[in-house]
Every structure is written in C-alpha cells, then in structure tokens.
Amino acid sequence: MSSCQQCRSAHRRCSLAASTTQDPPCDSCRRRNLTCEPPRLTTESTAASSRPRRHLRPSGRDPQPRNSLGNTVSPGPRKTILMALDAGTEFAKAGFCVMEESEREQGFLPANMFARLEPVTWTTNETALPSEVGYVLDESVCPAVLHPKYGQDLKRAVQHGQIREHDIIRKYKPLVFGEAEGSRTRQQIEKISNELQRCQSAQGLDHDHQTRFGPLDLMRDLLGYMFRYVLSVIAEAHTNLAWPIWVDTHKYESWKPQENIEIALPLPVATTPEQVLLIKEAAKQAGLPKVLVCGEPAAALMFHLFRNQHESMIGEPVMIMDIGAGSGDFDAWEILSIAPFRARQLTAPRTEWCGGGTINTMYRVLFLRSVLDYKLNILRSLERSGNPMTWDQLGDRLEAEFEGAKKDFRGTNDDPPYKIHIKGLPAIPARNMPEKDTLHIPGKAIRDAHATHIDQLHGIIQGALERLEDKVISGTVSRMPRELLLAGGGSNNILVRQEIRRRFETRDFKVAFPSGERCEVTVALGSIVLLADKGLMTERIVRRAYCVGRWEEPEDLRAFPEDVWHHSEQDNKTRILMSRFFCRLEQSIPLQYKTSVVGWRGPMAEDVATDDGIVIEERLFYSDTVSDDGIVLEGNNSIDEMPDPLLFKIPQRYFRNFDKKKNRSTGQEWYYLDYEVSLLLDGDDMIFQITIPKHGRFLNPPNRYGHDPIILQGRYDCSGSFKLVNVIDDTE
C-alpha cells in the first residue's frame, strides 16, 4: 500500500504504507480528522510509483528525476506551462500551452506554436464559462467563510436551495474596475458582506477581526477557480507530466508543481495602473504564480496575425476593434517580420465601457422608462399570476431576454418583432405588449438600444484614424491601415457590423471579420502568444508619461502665483518646481529603452556632518493627459505624484570629494553636486537610476561621469503597478 498524499508531500513515514487490505487512514490524516484519499494518478505516474526505489548515488543525488508527486519518471526536457485567464464581463475563457524550456530560450515562437494552443472546456461543456457566481455561507467554521460556486456547481447550488437566483452576481467585472455599469451589483456585494459580518459577530468576533467582502474578493475567487480548474485540465490532457488528477480542484490550492508556470491576464487597454495593481493583488491572493498583464485588443490581433502570417503582411498596418461584453478596445499594429514574428504598436490603444452588454442595459432603461406610468399595474399583474417580481428583477429578466433579440435581428426593415414571453405581463398594446404574457421588441427598439453603443465605437475608431493620419504626415507611420478587424463576441452582432461598415464606407480600408474558429477564446490564446515571446512587441506607445521635478528660475517670476515660489537657502534665489518628462504621450518606445534628465543638488553642510550622511529624495510624477516640460507641478491637477519618492542614501565620506560653497549673505556652507536621473525600461520592469559623478561634477564627454561614479537604483513595474520595490540603498 502506498503512502497517502498528506504524508508523501510532507516526506513523513506513513502508517498506510504497511497497512492491511482494509486501507485504514494514515496517522497524519487520522489526527487531522481528514479523509485519507491518495490522489488518482495517471497510468504513467502509477507505474512510476510502483517501481522499486533506486538507491541514491554516493553524492546524495537521485539518478532519476522526480515529478511533482515525488515519483521517479523517465528523464526528459523540463517543461514550462503558459496559461491565459481571460476573466471577461460576460464569460470567462482560458487556454494553455505546454512548452519545453529550451524552446523559450530560443527567443522566438516555434513554427508549430499555433497548433499547440489549447482552449479550456469548462464544466458547462463550453469554452466560455458564464461570469456569474453565487456564494454559500459556511457557518460550521470560525470565522465563517464564503464558498463561491461557478458553472455546474452554481446550477446545482440553486437547484438545492443553497443559493437563490436573485443572489447570483453577474457581469461584475466593470464593478471591479470602478465603472458605473457595475454599480448594479454593489448592493449584492454589500448584502453578502453584511451577512458574513453578522455571522462572524454571532461567533464572538469583534469588528476588527471580522472579514469584509468586496470587489477584490470577487476577482480573487474567480481567478483562483479558473487557475485550479486549468491545472486539472492540464493534468488530464498531459499525462506525461504525472500531475495528480483531482475532481475536487480545491486540492490544487496546496499543491505546487515543479514545472515553471507563467500566466497572462488580458485586460482592457484603459485599465489604470491602480486597477492593474488591484488585479495583480487578486492574482497574488488567489495563489497565481508569475503574472503578465496584456491588452485585450493586442492579444486578439496577435492571435489573428500569427495564425494567418504571410510574407505579404510585412509592413502592413492593421487595426483591430475588440468588442467584448463590457468594453470596446481599439489597437493598431504594424508587422515588421514573420520569422521571427515581430510587430510594433502604432498608436495608443483606447477603451470605452461600451461592450455588447451595454446594449441590453440600454434596452432595459428605455423600456422601463416607457412603461413607468404602468409600473404599479405591471407589478400587480405579475404577482396575481404567481410570478412576483420587483422592478429591478423585471429589468434583469428583460436584459437577459434581449440577448436573443440581438442575435435574431438581421438589420433589415422587414424584420418581424422579437417576442418575449413573461408570465404575468399585462396587455398594454401602446407599449408593445399586444396580449397578456407577451412583449414585442420591434426593429426600431432594437436599433435605439444599439445607438449609443455604435456611436461610442465610431468615436473610438474615428479618433484613432485622426491620430494615425497625423503620424503618417509626420513620417512616424509609413501609411494608413487598409484593414479594420472586428473581434470579440460583440462583433458577432450583425447590426454593429453593418453600421461600422456603413459609417466608414468612404474611407480607404475594409472592415473584416476574422474566421469564427475558436472566436470566443481569441483573446486568451492570443495572450499566450504574447506570453511565449515577450520580444514579439518591439515598440509600444506611451499612454502614461513619467517625470521628475526641477527647480527652475523663470524669466518672469511674477507670471506665477506666489504660493509656488520657493527660496533657495544655497544662493538666495527664487525657483519654481517644474516638470521634466522622460517620455511623451503617444511616443513610440522600444521594449528596452533609456532616457535621462540631469539636475543638481545643494545639500547643506550641517545636514551631512553626521556619519550617516544624507538621504536624497527624488520625487516622481506621472500624467495621462500632459507630457510637456516646464509645467508647474505644485497644485497641478493634470500631473499626479507617485505614492513614494525614490530614496537614496549617500554616506558622509563621499562628500569629501564634492565642492563646498558658502552663502555670502548667511555664511552657510553647502555642497554642489551634479547628478542624472535615468529611466530604464526593460519589458514591464521600470528602473529609475541616479548617477552622481565621484567628484560631484560632470566632466566633458564622452566619459562625463568620470571614474567610479555613484549609481543607485529603484525598481518599479510599468505594466501598471506603482511602487513594488523602493529601497534605500546603503552604499556602505
């Protein structure tokens, strides 16, 4: 009898190893009152575990490699698992690819990469899992906890009465991102949080030790569920990995594979750094390993281009409009080469929260507004028919039913009205309810519900075309794109496709619709392509500009308010803190990029007299709207200061080499030192570096720093997060 998983993972001697045929639980599981369940292994791993243990070599190393269960397996190349979790507004999608580590080291995508992208099929037998969740409150433990239910588990929980239908949280991604559309679920979240706290209070926990429930928890639970489920799919699909196969995916929470796992999280391109930080925190809490965030339209476009790559595509700019349930995202790229596959971004991507789901919401708003005078009559009729609803519940029903009207509509003038049957609806012919229990949705109502959505998509595309035209005139882009790809589930909408084509029919590009093969997982699989070859994107467009402040002497001081004037005690001059940007908005920069800003400091001698030296503070700023030099930083609503400055300690001994000066008016002594602040970009790593010449003064080029300069660094994450690492480097 083999040892149980509890003892095997802890490298203990297990009582089960020498047990009788009755298979009693091992000591470890008996002490913990756990069910002793050795994991169901694949054929390969079972065979491996049944082989006699080989003796260790004198060096203490096992001659054969071991899998994540501790079983010896046939030697082979180490694997890397690339995974993408696309937590969409309407549906969650996922995919993965198993690669050898040597393939990652080649620096480009293998030729058969596309065929190896594997979409995930969920418990619903679909590749798209509805983004809806219900929570079951477990009061049997202290403190009480919430158990999320998804897919078939959610359906069963509703059938068994554990979760009520109106307590299911749907389309909550916009809420996580702080958007207004998501506010409809806020009351549900607050209700769940209050119920959880009420239960914990009854268990004797004071307020400080009670758990609150919020949007972060929604995303954490979804990402955790998706990650564990994908692990189970990989375990069954790739038996050569010899991973344990557990039906209960929660068992993967405490299990760590030996293989390297990297995960891509596609997000709307307008996701702010604060929102990226929230998503990364949710991923961390969910137990996800290495995470890369990427733009949804870039992922969709890379999937399309990589699948259809051809030499004729080189030098061709391509636009994409990715229309999801929650957002519409625009991006534009140019193909630079095919082997290896390389592309550069042409314009800053754009997002509007105008996805396909907003059309349903608009119909709900328009219809309920049109029958507001009949509200009481409608609610009473529903109740008398045994189908009671609140006004909001009726709206939810209409919103869900309208999905069928969108799919059925062909955009012609002779389209018949779409019929919705809701038990208890009264007959109000003037409001498209010609008979009891029936609501008609005429073509005009469908078009009216689409109007705002289509206008917003048109605005995104039109604005991008104008920016691209400016780039063509300036010579930074060779020519205008000749193709606009419509991608995402929302692009299946016939009326949307018709209107986009009609509105841009006079422009010199065609509106194309990529092949529907695996359409719903396009973003997820495209994210894996971006993850597999991080050098694929050779240039990106700046959409958040970073800067430092410099104390400047303006020509006309009185042109500025006195509250931004600052008196310098070094030389008695008046200066103003003004911006010096490292890069400009809409600027195209490579993945590896360096730029610098010079300045000077004048530490007072009395401040550096101690053995500890001084700490230089370099304040960092950013803006999403302006990037010009010479903007007053204090009191400016367009430029924000980053949460923490860069702090660098300079020991007192270094000041022996610096020039010392004296203020003639006050007699105070101070040190003069030149220094340079550099921004170094390497993928998603953003490093701010301060370089100070050893003798405090820049020399003549080419070696302006001289011998042995002081170099200090602070690392940030420019994929969206603010401070990740910000240490005071002690050069002692």
mmCIF file of C-alpha atoms in Angstrom, residues 224-542:
data_model
loop_
_atom_site.group_PDB
_atom_site.id
_atom_site.type_symbol
_atom_site.label_atom_id
_atom_site.label_comp_id
_atom_site.label_asym_id
_atom_site.label_seq_id
_atom_site.Cartn_x
_atom_site.Cartn_y
_atom_site.Cartn_z
ATOM 1 C CA GLY A 224 -8.387 31.144 -8.198
ATOM 2 C CA TYR A 225 -11.169 28.934 -9.543
ATOM 3 C CA MET A 226 -10.001 29.363 -13.148
ATOM 4 C CA PHE A 227 -6.370 28.638 -12.269
ATOM 5 C CA ARG A 228 -7.125 25.462 -10.320
ATOM 6 C CA TYR A 229 -9.537 24.193 -12.961
ATOM 7 C CA VAL A 230 -6.977 24.715 -15.730
ATOM 8 C CA LEU A 231 -4.427 22.787 -13.658
ATOM 9 C CA SER A 232 -6.856 19.853 -13.557
ATOM 10 C CA VAL A 233 -7.384 20.060 -17.334
ATOM 11 C CA ILE A 234 -3.622 20.040 -17.947
ATOM 12 C CA ALA A 235 -3.198 17.081 -15.582
ATOM 13 C CA GLU A 236 -5.655 15.016 -17.622
ATOM 14 C CA ALA A 237 -4.544 16.224 -21.058
ATOM 15 C CA HIS A 238 -0.791 15.838 -20.485
ATOM 16 C CA THR A 239 -0.346 12.629 -18.538
ATOM 17 C CA ASN A 240 3.399 12.667 -19.189
ATOM 18 C CA LEU A 241 3.641 15.417 -16.561
ATOM 19 C CA ALA A 242 2.377 12.889 -13.982
ATOM 20 C CA TRP A 243 0.351 15.525 -12.166
ATOM 21 C CA PRO A 244 -2.306 14.386 -9.694
ATOM 22 C CA ILE A 245 -5.851 14.393 -11.081
ATOM 23 C CA TRP A 246 -8.353 15.604 -8.508
ATOM 24 C CA VAL A 247 -12.045 16.039 -9.211
ATOM 25 C CA ASP A 248 -12.143 18.456 -6.284
ATOM 26 C CA THR A 249 -9.970 21.225 -7.714
ATOM 27 C CA HIS A 250 -9.619 22.872 -4.285
ATOM 28 C CA LYS A 251 -6.935 20.275 -3.580
ATOM 29 C CA TYR A 252 -4.674 22.123 -6.005
ATOM 30 C CA GLU A 253 -4.562 25.084 -3.579
ATOM 31 C CA SER A 254 -1.786 23.492 -1.519
ATOM 32 C CA TRP A 255 -0.146 21.636 -4.396
ATOM 33 C CA LYS A 256 2.816 23.151 -6.216
ATOM 34 C CA PRO A 257 4.094 21.641 -9.467
ATOM 35 C CA GLN A 258 7.800 21.543 -10.201
ATOM 36 C CA GLU A 259 7.201 22.874 -13.700
ATOM 37 C CA ASN A 260 7.517 26.592 -14.336
ATOM 38 C CA ILE A 261 4.098 28.239 -14.797
ATOM 39 C CA GLU A 262 3.548 31.689 -16.303
ATOM 40 C CA ILE A 263 0.121 33.305 -16.589
ATOM 41 C CA ALA A 264 -1.183 36.056 -18.856
ATOM 42 C CA LEU A 265 -4.109 38.187 -17.694
ATOM 43 C CA PRO A 266 -5.643 40.153 -20.599
ATOM 44 C CA LEU A 267 -7.266 43.436 -19.537
ATOM 45 C CA PRO A 268 -8.978 46.377 -21.253
ATOM 46 C CA VAL A 269 -6.338 48.787 -22.519
ATOM 47 C CA ALA A 270 -7.762 51.676 -20.497
ATOM 48 C CA THR A 271 -7.118 49.787 -17.276
ATOM 49 C CA THR A 272 -5.418 52.259 -14.961
ATOM 50 C CA PRO A 273 -2.243 51.381 -13.043
ATOM 51 C CA GLU A 274 -4.332 51.387 -9.875
ATOM 52 C CA GLN A 275 -6.705 48.826 -11.395
ATOM 53 C CA VAL A 276 -3.796 46.714 -12.631
ATOM 54 C CA LEU A 277 -2.444 46.760 -9.093
ATOM 55 C CA LEU A 278 -5.832 45.542 -7.826
ATOM 56 C CA ILE A 279 -5.915 42.703 -10.370
ATOM 57 C CA LYS A 280 -2.348 41.696 -9.511
ATOM 58 C CA GLU A 281 -3.213 41.695 -5.816
ATOM 59 C CA ALA A 282 -6.242 39.496 -6.542
ATOM 60 C CA ALA A 283 -3.999 37.141 -8.532
ATOM 61 C CA LYS A 284 -1.482 37.027 -5.689
ATOM 62 C CA GLN A 285 -4.171 36.235 -3.121
ATOM 63 C CA ALA A 286 -5.553 33.547 -5.444
ATOM 64 C CA GLY A 287 -2.173 31.792 -5.467
ATOM 65 C CA LEU A 288 -1.272 32.510 -9.084
ATOM 66 C CA PRO A 289 2.474 32.373 -9.900
ATOM 67 C CA LYS A 290 4.217 34.670 -12.418
ATOM 68 C CA VAL A 291 1.651 37.029 -13.932
ATOM 69 C CA LEU A 292 1.879 39.217 -17.037
ATOM 70 C CA VAL A 293 -0.892 41.683 -17.864
ATOM 71 C CA CYS A 294 -1.533 42.471 -21.519
ATOM 72 C CA GLY A 295 -4.048 44.423 -23.568
ATOM 73 C CA GLU A 296 -7.089 42.569 -24.855
ATOM 74 C CA PRO A 297 -7.020 44.016 -28.400
ATOM 75 C CA ALA A 298 -3.288 43.333 -28.764
ATOM 76 C CA ALA A 299 -3.884 39.717 -27.748
ATOM 77 C CA ALA A 300 -6.775 39.325 -30.200
ATOM 78 C CA LEU A 301 -4.776 40.889 -33.032
ATOM 79 C CA MET A 302 -1.673 38.815 -32.343
ATOM 80 C CA PHE A 303 -3.789 35.656 -32.454
ATOM 81 C CA HIS A 304 -5.232 36.639 -35.836
ATOM 82 C CA LEU A 305 -1.932 37.787 -37.344
ATOM 83 C CA PHE A 306 0.094 34.867 -36.039
ATOM 84 C CA ARG A 307 -2.471 32.384 -37.324
ATOM 85 C CA ASN A 308 -2.583 33.979 -40.785
ATOM 86 C CA GLN A 309 1.024 35.144 -41.049
ATOM 87 C CA HIS A 310 2.355 35.562 -44.574
ATOM 88 C CA GLU A 311 5.266 37.425 -46.116
ATOM 89 C CA SER A 312 2.840 39.842 -47.792
ATOM 90 C CA MET A 313 1.825 41.124 -44.341
ATOM 91 C CA ILE A 314 5.244 42.660 -43.652
ATOM 92 C CA GLY A 315 4.979 46.435 -43.426
ATOM 93 C CA GLU A 316 1.169 46.351 -43.338
ATOM 94 C CA PRO A 317 -0.541 48.384 -40.593
ATOM 95 C CA VAL A 318 -3.637 46.641 -39.194
ATOM 96 C CA MET A 319 -6.340 47.991 -36.875
ATOM 97 C CA ILE A 320 -8.494 45.932 -34.536
ATOM 98 C CA MET A 321 -11.680 46.724 -32.622
ATOM 99 C CA ASP A 322 -12.196 44.133 -29.897
ATOM 100 C CA ILE A 323 -15.820 44.314 -28.733
ATOM 101 C CA GLY A 324 -16.429 42.354 -25.568
ATOM 102 C CA ALA A 325 -19.454 42.273 -23.314
ATOM 103 C CA GLY A 326 -18.123 45.059 -21.105
ATOM 104 C CA SER A 327 -15.733 47.153 -23.172
ATOM 105 C CA GLY A 328 -14.717 48.075 -26.688
ATOM 106 C CA ASP A 329 -10.931 48.213 -27.190
ATOM 107 C CA PHE A 330 -9.030 49.611 -30.170
ATOM 108 C CA ASP A 331 -5.421 48.976 -31.154
ATOM 109 C CA ALA A 332 -3.242 49.317 -34.273
ATOM 110 C CA TRP A 333 -0.054 47.426 -35.153
ATOM 111 C CA GLU A 334 2.424 47.006 -37.985
ATOM 112 C CA ILE A 335 4.030 43.664 -38.865
ATOM 113 C CA LEU A 336 7.823 44.019 -39.069
ATOM 114 C CA SER A 337 8.873 40.435 -39.776
ATOM 115 C CA ILE A 338 7.479 36.911 -39.958
ATOM 116 C CA ALA A 339 10.417 34.740 -38.873
ATOM 117 C CA PRO A 340 10.810 35.667 -36.109
ATOM 118 C CA PHE A 341 7.357 37.173 -35.758
ATOM 119 C CA ARG A 342 7.711 40.828 -34.736
ATOM 120 C CA ALA A 343 5.278 43.756 -34.615
ATOM 121 C CA ARG A 344 5.164 47.323 -33.327
ATOM 122 C CA GLN A 345 2.312 49.333 -31.879
ATOM 123 C CA LEU A 346 1.306 52.362 -33.961
ATOM 124 C CA THR A 347 -0.972 54.337 -31.657
ATOM 125 C CA ALA A 348 -2.012 54.362 -28.042
ATOM 126 C CA PRO A 349 -4.847 51.850 -27.567
ATOM 127 C CA ARG A 350 -8.250 53.132 -26.486
ATOM 128 C CA THR A 351 -11.086 51.707 -24.388
ATOM 129 C CA GLU A 352 -14.715 52.643 -23.849
ATOM 130 C CA TRP A 353 -17.012 50.773 -21.496
ATOM 131 C CA CYS A 354 -19.421 50.228 -24.367
ATOM 132 C CA GLY A 355 -19.325 46.468 -24.811
ATOM 133 C CA GLY A 356 -22.175 44.347 -26.093
ATOM 134 C CA GLY A 357 -23.707 44.065 -22.637
ATOM 135 C CA THR A 358 -24.388 47.803 -22.577
ATOM 136 C CA ILE A 359 -26.885 47.343 -25.431
ATOM 137 C CA ASN A 360 -29.009 45.060 -23.248
ATOM 138 C CA THR A 361 -28.761 47.540 -20.408
ATOM 139 C CA MET A 362 -29.853 50.377 -22.685
ATOM 140 C CA TYR A 363 -32.940 48.439 -23.822
ATOM 141 C CA ARG A 364 -33.832 47.794 -20.196
ATOM 142 C CA VAL A 365 -33.533 51.511 -19.395
ATOM 143 C CA LEU A 366 -35.522 52.639 -22.438
ATOM 144 C CA PHE A 367 -38.340 50.137 -21.990
ATOM 145 C CA LEU A 368 -38.802 50.577 -18.243
ATOM 146 C CA ARG A 369 -38.815 54.328 -18.769
ATOM 147 C CA SER A 370 -41.531 53.980 -21.421
ATOM 148 C CA VAL A 371 -43.825 51.977 -19.115
ATOM 149 C CA LEU A 372 -43.112 53.889 -15.909
ATOM 150 C CA ASP A 373 -46.734 55.125 -15.815
ATOM 151 C CA TYR A 374 -47.863 51.475 -15.810
ATOM 152 C CA LYS A 375 -45.399 50.305 -13.152
ATOM 153 C CA LEU A 376 -47.932 49.516 -10.428
ATOM 154 C CA ASN A 377 -50.251 47.774 -12.894
ATOM 155 C CA ILE A 378 -47.418 45.605 -14.246
ATOM 156 C CA LEU A 379 -46.129 44.565 -10.808
ATOM 157 C CA ARG A 380 -49.632 43.673 -9.578
ATOM 158 C CA SER A 381 -50.316 41.636 -12.711
ATOM 159 C CA LEU A 382 -47.087 39.686 -12.237
ATOM 160 C CA GLU A 383 -47.939 38.963 -8.601
ATOM 161 C CA ARG A 384 -51.512 37.825 -9.398
ATOM 162 C CA SER A 385 -50.129 35.411 -11.986
ATOM 163 C CA GLY A 386 -47.865 33.719 -9.464
ATOM 164 C CA ASN A 387 -44.731 35.291 -10.912
ATOM 165 C CA PRO A 388 -43.960 38.152 -8.496
ATOM 166 C CA MET A 389 -41.007 40.396 -9.334
ATOM 167 C CA THR A 390 -39.533 43.648 -8.184
ATOM 168 C CA TRP A 391 -38.987 46.376 -10.781
ATOM 169 C CA ASP A 392 -35.259 45.577 -10.801
ATOM 170 C CA GLN A 393 -35.903 41.855 -11.230
ATOM 171 C CA LEU A 394 -38.146 42.586 -14.205
ATOM 172 C CA GLY A 395 -35.334 44.692 -15.643
ATOM 173 C CA ASP A 396 -32.884 41.823 -15.146
ATOM 174 C CA ARG A 397 -35.245 39.488 -16.983
ATOM 175 C CA LEU A 398 -35.675 41.923 -19.878
ATOM 176 C CA GLU A 399 -31.926 42.430 -20.103
ATOM 177 C CA ALA A 400 -31.325 38.685 -20.301
ATOM 178 C CA GLU A 401 -34.116 38.113 -22.842
ATOM 179 C CA PHE A 402 -32.880 40.938 -25.071
ATOM 180 C CA GLU A 403 -29.781 38.897 -25.863
ATOM 181 C CA GLY A 404 -31.969 36.724 -28.069
ATOM 182 C CA ALA A 405 -33.367 39.780 -29.842
ATOM 183 C CA LYS A 406 -29.838 40.961 -30.690
ATOM 184 C CA LYS A 407 -28.838 37.611 -32.135
ATOM 185 C CA ASP A 408 -32.084 37.221 -34.104
ATOM 186 C CA PHE A 409 -32.075 40.718 -35.622
ATOM 187 C CA ARG A 410 -30.880 40.891 -39.237
ATOM 188 C CA GLY A 411 -30.872 44.660 -39.586
ATOM 189 C CA THR A 412 -33.486 44.821 -42.348
ATOM 190 C CA ASN A 413 -36.652 46.900 -42.399
ATOM 191 C CA ASP A 414 -38.877 43.829 -42.668
ATOM 192 C CA ASP A 415 -37.506 42.061 -39.576
ATOM 193 C CA PRO A 416 -40.520 40.836 -37.564
ATOM 194 C CA PRO A 417 -40.757 41.913 -33.902
ATOM 195 C CA TYR A 418 -38.917 39.668 -31.481
ATOM 196 C CA LYS A 419 -41.284 38.106 -28.952
ATOM 197 C CA ILE A 420 -40.546 37.711 -25.257
ATOM 198 C CA HIS A 421 -42.855 35.651 -23.050
ATOM 199 C CA ILE A 422 -43.001 36.626 -19.370
ATOM 200 C CA LYS A 423 -45.802 35.119 -17.338
ATOM 201 C CA GLY A 424 -47.990 37.809 -15.796
ATOM 202 C CA LEU A 425 -47.231 40.739 -18.106
ATOM 203 C CA PRO A 426 -50.454 42.673 -18.719
ATOM 204 C CA ALA A 427 -51.688 43.577 -22.193
ATOM 205 C CA ILE A 428 -50.691 47.181 -22.992
ATOM 206 C CA PRO A 429 -50.816 47.463 -26.812
ATOM 207 C CA ALA A 430 -49.495 51.040 -26.787
ATOM 208 C CA ARG A 431 -46.277 49.775 -25.195
ATOM 209 C CA ASN A 432 -45.627 46.773 -27.469
ATOM 210 C CA MET A 433 -47.492 44.360 -25.184
ATOM 211 C CA PRO A 434 -50.344 43.354 -27.511
ATOM 212 C CA GLU A 435 -51.533 40.464 -25.367
ATOM 213 C CA LYS A 436 -51.087 39.054 -21.881
ATOM 214 C CA ASP A 437 -47.721 37.450 -21.058
ATOM 215 C CA THR A 438 -46.146 38.796 -24.264
ATOM 216 C CA LEU A 439 -43.768 41.634 -25.108
ATOM 217 C CA HIS A 440 -42.824 42.532 -28.668
ATOM 218 C CA ILE A 441 -39.473 44.149 -29.437
ATOM 219 C CA PRO A 442 -39.743 45.884 -32.826
ATOM 220 C CA GLY A 443 -36.756 46.677 -35.017
ATOM 221 C CA LYS A 444 -36.820 50.353 -34.030
ATOM 222 C CA ALA A 445 -36.461 49.462 -30.339
ATOM 223 C CA ILE A 446 -33.511 47.223 -31.178
ATOM 224 C CA ARG A 447 -31.847 49.989 -33.192
ATOM 225 C CA ASP A 448 -32.497 52.547 -30.445
ATOM 226 C CA ALA A 449 -30.828 50.265 -27.892
ATOM 227 C CA HIS A 450 -27.772 49.979 -30.169
ATOM 228 C CA ALA A 451 -27.445 53.694 -30.948
ATOM 229 C CA THR A 452 -25.214 54.814 -28.061
ATOM 230 C CA HIS A 453 -23.059 51.688 -28.320
ATOM 231 C CA ILE A 454 -22.408 52.193 -32.035
ATOM 232 C CA ASP A 455 -21.759 55.928 -31.583
ATOM 233 C CA GLN A 456 -19.088 55.177 -28.983
ATOM 234 C CA LEU A 457 -17.396 52.574 -31.185
ATOM 235 C CA HIS A 458 -17.459 55.038 -34.087
ATOM 236 C CA GLY A 459 -15.863 57.700 -31.874
ATOM 237 C CA ILE A 460 -13.015 55.389 -30.841
ATOM 238 C CA ILE A 461 -12.223 54.395 -34.429
ATOM 239 C CA GLN A 462 -12.566 57.923 -35.825
ATOM 240 C CA GLY A 463 -10.266 59.366 -33.160
ATOM 241 C CA ALA A 464 -7.674 56.665 -33.826
ATOM 242 C CA LEU A 465 -7.787 57.329 -37.578
ATOM 243 C CA GLU A 466 -7.122 61.018 -36.988
ATOM 244 C CA ARG A 467 -4.116 60.230 -34.786
ATOM 245 C CA LEU A 468 -2.766 57.793 -37.370
ATOM 246 C CA GLU A 469 -3.156 60.404 -40.122
ATOM 247 C CA ASP A 470 -1.045 62.806 -38.058
ATOM 248 C CA LYS A 471 1.619 60.110 -37.683
ATOM 249 C CA VAL A 472 1.629 59.463 -41.437
ATOM 250 C CA ILE A 473 2.103 63.197 -42.071
ATOM 251 C CA SER A 474 4.968 63.339 -39.553
ATOM 252 C CA GLY A 475 6.571 60.240 -41.058
ATOM 253 C CA THR A 476 6.447 58.052 -37.945
ATOM 254 C CA VAL A 477 3.963 55.715 -39.680
ATOM 255 C CA SER A 478 4.535 54.769 -43.329
ATOM 256 C CA ARG A 479 0.902 54.598 -44.461
ATOM 257 C CA MET A 480 -2.659 54.298 -43.232
ATOM 258 C CA PRO A 481 -4.029 50.840 -42.367
ATOM 259 C CA ARG A 482 -6.047 49.136 -45.076
ATOM 260 C CA GLU A 483 -7.950 46.797 -42.790
ATOM 261 C CA LEU A 484 -10.020 47.060 -39.626
ATOM 262 C CA LEU A 485 -10.640 43.758 -37.883
ATOM 263 C CA LEU A 486 -13.731 43.384 -35.710
ATOM 264 C CA ALA A 487 -13.103 40.829 -32.970
ATOM 265 C CA GLY A 488 -14.667 39.686 -29.718
ATOM 266 C CA GLY A 489 -18.124 38.335 -29.003
ATOM 267 C CA GLY A 490 -19.743 41.721 -29.604
ATOM 268 C CA SER A 491 -18.520 41.728 -33.197
ATOM 269 C CA ASN A 492 -20.915 38.858 -33.965
ATOM 270 C CA ASN A 493 -23.708 41.445 -33.780
ATOM 271 C CA ILE A 494 -24.932 41.909 -37.364
ATOM 272 C CA LEU A 495 -26.261 45.425 -36.777
ATOM 273 C CA VAL A 496 -22.934 46.569 -35.297
ATOM 274 C CA ARG A 497 -21.024 45.193 -38.275
ATOM 275 C CA GLN A 498 -23.434 46.781 -40.735
ATOM 276 C CA GLU A 499 -23.231 50.197 -39.090
ATOM 277 C CA ILE A 500 -19.433 50.211 -38.776
ATOM 278 C CA ARG A 501 -19.113 49.312 -42.452
ATOM 279 C CA ARG A 502 -21.659 51.958 -43.452
ATOM 280 C CA ARG A 503 -20.081 54.750 -41.416
ATOM 281 C CA PHE A 504 -16.605 54.119 -42.813
ATOM 282 C CA GLU A 505 -17.520 53.078 -46.352
ATOM 283 C CA THR A 506 -15.907 56.230 -47.771
ATOM 284 C CA ARG A 507 -12.578 55.503 -46.057
ATOM 285 C CA ASP A 508 -9.835 53.591 -47.823
ATOM 286 C CA PHE A 509 -9.932 50.457 -45.687
ATOM 287 C CA LYS A 510 -12.095 47.376 -45.441
ATOM 288 C CA VAL A 511 -13.900 46.160 -42.339
ATOM 289 C CA ALA A 512 -13.115 42.472 -41.909
ATOM 290 C CA PHE A 513 -14.420 39.818 -39.585
ATOM 291 C CA PRO A 514 -11.863 37.117 -38.686
ATOM 292 C CA SER A 515 -12.728 33.464 -39.008
ATOM 293 C CA GLY A 516 -15.072 32.296 -36.281
ATOM 294 C CA GLU A 517 -12.863 29.330 -35.411
ATOM 295 C CA ARG A 518 -12.316 29.430 -31.625
ATOM 296 C CA CYS A 519 -13.566 33.023 -31.726
ATOM 297 C CA GLU A 520 -14.594 33.130 -28.065
ATOM 298 C CA VAL A 521 -11.073 32.213 -26.903
ATOM 299 C CA THR A 522 -9.216 34.502 -29.305
ATOM 300 C CA VAL A 523 -8.053 36.885 -26.566
ATOM 301 C CA ALA A 524 -6.989 34.063 -24.242
ATOM 302 C CA LEU A 525 -4.978 32.231 -26.906
ATOM 303 C CA GLY A 526 -3.514 35.474 -28.239
ATOM 304 C CA SER A 527 -2.358 36.305 -24.718
ATOM 305 C CA ILE A 528 -0.380 33.057 -24.679
ATOM 306 C CA VAL A 529 1.342 34.110 -27.912
ATOM 307 C CA LEU A 530 2.379 37.378 -26.244
ATOM 308 C CA LEU A 531 3.497 35.481 -23.146
ATOM 309 C CA ALA A 532 5.502 32.924 -25.120
ATOM 310 C CA ASP A 533 7.576 35.553 -26.921
ATOM 311 C CA LYS A 534 7.925 38.726 -24.881
ATOM 312 C CA GLY A 535 10.070 40.222 -27.629
ATOM 313 C CA LEU A 536 7.219 39.967 -30.133
ATOM 314 C CA MET A 537 6.198 43.578 -29.456
ATOM 315 C CA THR A 538 9.231 45.602 -30.471
ATOM 316 C CA GLU A 539 7.707 49.038 -29.773
ATOM 317 C CA ARG A 540 4.921 50.311 -27.564
ATOM 318 C CA ILE A 541 3.075 53.609 -27.404
ATOM 319 C CA VAL A 542 3.342 55.628 -24.203
#
